[in-house]
Coordinates of C-alpha atoms in Angstrom, one line a residue:
V247 CA -60.2 50.1 117.2
A248 CA -61.3 51.8 120.8
G249 CA -64.4 53.1 119.9
P250 CA -67.1 54.4 116.9
A251 CA -65.4 58.1 117.1
L252 CA -63.1 57.1 114.1
W253 CA -65.3 55.1 112.1
W254 CA -66.0 58.1 109.7
L255 CA -62.4 58.5 109.2
C256 CA -61.7 55.0 107.3
A257 CA -64.0 57.3 104.9
V258 CA -62.5 60.3 104.3
P259 CA -59.7 59.6 101.8
I260 CA -61.6 58.2 99.5
I261 CA -64.2 61.3 99.4
A262 CA -61.3 63.5 99.5
L263 CA -59.8 61.5 96.3
I264 CA -62.7 60.9 94.2
L265 CA -64.7 64.9 94.8
C266 CA -61.4 66.4 95.4
N267 CA -58.0 66.6 94.4
E268 CA -55.2 64.4 94.7
R269 CA -53.5 66.5 97.2
T270 CA -56.4 66.5 99.6
G271 CA -57.3 62.2 99.5
F272 CA -53.3 62.0 100.7
I273 CA -53.1 64.5 103.8
W274 CA -56.7 63.1 104.7
A275 CA -55.2 58.9 104.5
L276 CA -52.1 60.2 105.8
V277 CA -54.0 61.5 109.4
C278 CA -56.2 58.0 108.8
C279 CA -53.1 56.2 108.9
L280 CA -51.9 57.8 111.7
A281 CA -54.5 57.4 113.6
V282 CA -54.8 54.2 112.9
G283 CA -51.0 53.1 112.8
A284 CA -51.6 54.5 116.7
Y285 CA -53.9 52.3 117.1
F286 CA -51.8 48.8 116.3
A287 CA -48.0 50.3 118.4
F288 CA -50.5 50.1 121.1
A289 CA -51.3 46.4 120.9
Y290 CA -48.4 46.2 119.5
L291 CA -46.1 48.1 122.7
D292 CA -48.8 46.2 125.2
I293 CA -50.4 50.1 126.3
P294 CA -53.7 49.2 127.4
V295 CA -56.3 51.1 125.4
R296 CA -60.0 51.9 127.8
N297 CA -62.6 50.2 126.1
D298 CA -65.2 50.0 129.1
L299 CA -66.2 53.6 129.0
S300 CA -68.9 54.6 130.7
G301 CA -72.7 55.7 129.6
K302 CA -70.8 59.7 130.2
H303 CA -68.1 58.9 128.4
L304 CA -69.9 56.8 126.0
L305 CA -72.5 59.7 125.0
A306 CA -69.1 61.3 124.2
V307 CA -67.7 59.3 121.3
Y308 CA -71.6 59.0 120.0
F309 CA -71.8 62.2 119.9
L310 CA -68.0 63.3 118.9
S311 CA -69.0 60.4 115.6
I312 CA -71.5 62.1 114.6
A313 CA -70.1 65.0 114.4
G314 CA -67.5 63.0 112.6
I315 CA -69.9 62.2 110.4
I316 CA -71.6 66.0 109.8
F317 CA -68.2 66.2 108.8
C318 CA -67.6 64.7 106.3
A319 CA -71.5 65.8 105.0
F320 CA -70.2 69.3 104.8
L321 CA -67.1 68.6 103.2
L322 CA -68.8 66.6 100.1
T323 CA -71.6 69.7 99.6
L324 CA -68.9 72.1 100.0
T325 CA -66.2 70.1 97.6
F326 CA -70.4 70.2 95.1
K327 CA -71.1 73.6 95.3
L328 CA -66.7 74.0 94.1
S329 CA -66.3 71.9 91.9
E330 CA -70.7 73.0 90.0
G331 CA -69.1 76.5 90.4
A332 CA -66.2 75.6 88.6
M333 CA -67.2 73.7 86.3
R334 CA -70.0 76.6 85.4
H335 CA -66.7 78.6 85.4
D336 CA -65.2 76.5 82.4
L337 CA -68.7 76.6 80.5
E338 CA -69.0 80.3 80.3
K339 CA -64.9 80.5 79.1
A340 CA -66.1 77.6 76.5
R341 CA -69.2 79.5 75.2
D342 CA -67.6 83.2 74.7
A343 CA -64.8 81.8 73.4
A344 CA -66.8 80.1 71.2
E345 CA -69.0 83.7 70.6
Q346 CA -66.2 85.2 69.7
A347 CA -65.1 82.7 67.1
S348 CA -68.0 83.5 65.4
R349 CA -68.2 87.1 65.2
A350 CA -65.2 86.8 64.4
K351 CA -66.0 84.8 61.1
S352 CA -69.0 86.7 60.0
T353 CA -67.3 90.2 60.8
L354 CA -64.8 88.3 58.3
L355 CA -67.4 86.9 55.7
A356 CA -69.1 90.8 55.9
N357 CA -66.5 92.0 55.2
M358 CA -65.5 89.7 52.0
S359 CA -68.7 90.2 50.7
H360 CA -68.2 92.3 48.0
E361 CA -65.0 90.4 47.6
I362 CA -66.9 88.0 46.5
R363 CA -70.8 88.2 45.2
T364 CA -68.1 90.2 42.4
P365 CA -66.4 87.9 40.3
M366 CA -69.7 85.9 39.8
N367 CA -71.5 88.8 39.2
A368 CA -69.1 89.6 36.3
I369 CA -69.1 85.6 35.1
I370 CA -73.2 85.8 34.2
G371 CA -72.6 89.1 32.7
M372 CA -70.0 88.4 30.8
T373 CA -72.2 84.6 30.1
E374 CA -74.8 86.9 28.8
L375 CA -72.7 89.5 26.5
V376 CA -71.7 86.2 24.6
L377 CA -75.1 84.3 24.5
D378 CA -76.6 87.5 23.2
T379 CA -74.0 87.0 20.4
E380 CA -74.3 83.9 17.8
L381 CA -73.4 80.6 18.3
T382 CA -74.6 77.4 17.6
E383 CA -76.8 74.9 20.1
D384 CA -75.0 73.6 21.2
Q385 CA -73.1 76.9 22.9
Q386 CA -76.3 78.4 23.5
E387 CA -77.3 75.6 26.1
Y388 CA -73.5 74.7 27.7
L389 CA -73.5 78.6 27.8
G390 CA -77.0 79.0 29.1
I391 CA -76.8 76.0 31.9
V392 CA -73.2 77.8 33.5
Q393 CA -75.7 81.3 33.2
Q394 CA -78.2 78.8 35.4
S395 CA -75.7 77.5 37.3
G396 CA -73.8 81.0 38.5
E397 CA -77.4 82.5 39.1
N398 CA -78.0 79.1 41.4
L399 CA -74.8 79.9 42.8
L400 CA -74.6 84.0 43.0
I401 CA -78.1 83.4 45.3
L402 CA -76.5 80.3 47.4
I403 CA -73.4 83.2 48.3
N404 CA -76.2 85.9 49.2
D405 CA -77.8 83.9 51.8
I406 CA -75.3 83.0 53.6
L407 CA -73.2 86.2 52.8
D408 CA -76.8 88.8 54.1
L409 CA -76.4 86.0 57.5
S410 CA -73.0 86.9 58.3
V411 CA -73.7 90.3 57.7
I412 CA -76.9 90.2 59.7
E413 CA -74.5 88.2 62.9
A414 CA -72.1 90.9 62.8
R415 CA -74.9 93.6 62.7
R416 CA -73.6 95.4 59.7
F417 CA -76.4 94.9 57.6
E418 CA -77.0 98.2 55.9
L419 CA -80.1 98.4 52.9
Q420 CA -78.4 101.0 50.4
T421 CA -80.7 103.5 48.8
A422 CA -79.1 104.5 44.7
P423 CA -81.7 104.7 41.8
F424 CA -81.8 102.3 39.4
H425 CA -84.5 100.7 36.4
L426 CA -87.4 98.8 37.9
Q427 CA -87.8 95.9 35.1
E428 CA -84.2 96.6 33.7
A429 CA -82.9 95.2 37.4
L430 CA -85.7 92.9 37.0
K431 CA -85.5 91.3 33.9
P432 CA -82.2 89.7 34.1
T433 CA -84.2 87.6 37.1
L434 CA -87.0 86.9 35.6
R435 CA -85.4 85.5 32.5
A436 CA -83.8 82.6 34.5
L437 CA -86.8 82.1 36.8
A438 CA -88.9 81.3 33.5
V439 CA -86.0 79.7 32.3
R440 CA -86.1 77.4 35.5
A441 CA -90.5 77.7 35.3
Y442 CA -90.3 76.2 31.7
D443 CA -88.4 73.0 32.6
K444 CA -90.7 72.2 35.1
G445 CA -93.9 72.6 32.2
L446 CA -95.1 76.7 34.1
E447 CA -95.5 79.4 32.0
L448 CA -94.2 82.3 33.9
I449 CA -96.1 85.7 33.1
C450 CA -94.7 89.1 34.2
R451 CA -97.2 92.0 34.0
F452 CA -96.4 96.1 35.2
A453 CA -99.1 98.1 35.3
P454 CA -98.6 101.1 33.2
D455 CA -98.5 103.6 36.9
V456 CA -95.7 101.7 38.4
P457 CA -92.6 104.3 38.3
T458 CA -89.8 102.9 35.4
A459 CA -87.2 104.9 38.1
V460 CA -86.7 104.4 42.0
I461 CA -84.3 104.5 44.1
G462 CA -83.8 101.2 46.8
D463 CA -82.0 97.6 46.8
Q464 CA -82.0 96.4 43.7
N465 CA -79.7 93.3 44.9
R466 CA -82.2 92.7 47.8
L467 CA -85.1 93.4 45.9
R468 CA -83.7 90.9 43.2
Q469 CA -83.1 88.3 46.4
V470 CA -87.4 88.8 46.5
I471 CA -88.2 87.3 44.1
V472 CA -86.5 85.1 43.2
N473 CA -87.5 83.4 46.6
L474 CA -91.1 84.4 46.0
I475 CA -90.9 83.2 42.3
G476 CA -88.5 80.2 43.5
N477 CA -91.0 79.0 46.0
A478 CA -94.4 79.3 43.0
I479 CA -91.9 77.7 40.5
K480 CA -90.6 74.9 44.1
F481 CA -94.9 74.4 44.6
T482 CA -96.9 74.8 41.3
N483 CA -97.5 71.7 39.4
S484 CA -98.7 72.5 36.2
G485 CA -100.4 75.6 35.2
E486 CA -98.7 79.1 34.8
I487 CA -97.0 81.5 37.2
R488 CA -97.8 85.9 37.9
F489 CA -96.1 87.9 39.2
E490 CA -97.7 91.0 38.5
V491 CA -95.7 94.6 39.7

């Protein structure tokens, strides 16, 4: 090789293959091979290639070398920028796809929330009716376990469905009239069993001035009561729990 102006050329195919695609690397490799092949051809054919460059020409050669290095640096920077932009675009597409899948899941669960809750409420209600009939002690115990397990499962289902409804931006509170004491009685009864199993006493008191007929969402009210008293049972080791309205 006659001068240092082509030193940088040998590194370009490797850089292009690592950072670019195969076509770019192939083009640069072909250019380098042609350049090196030309020098080998000159040597084989005894064609003299001048090495005794003057200072002026040598300065131009060094200038070309520096220009080639700068060009390689520019190529590297451009390649990194393009790669970064493509990677960011792919990440945004993956994020949008994940968000769309999450919204679809939430919408599906929000649409199925009523269909999932209805059979569980029927199971718990039928179990309560059977418990009011004449049963043996073993039957009462077994059905009590079924009722308590069903209520616990319904709580978990409600939590999951509520989260999905909130994510789907379809959460709404009902405004229907209901009897306050009658609506809370089954929930308080189930919580009293949990407290009794832990050796605690659950005391419930409704103030005389509390109206019996109210308007609101009794299902959400039950969830609030279950969470509050459930935490009280969990973090109370002895004594009693007072629930006052």
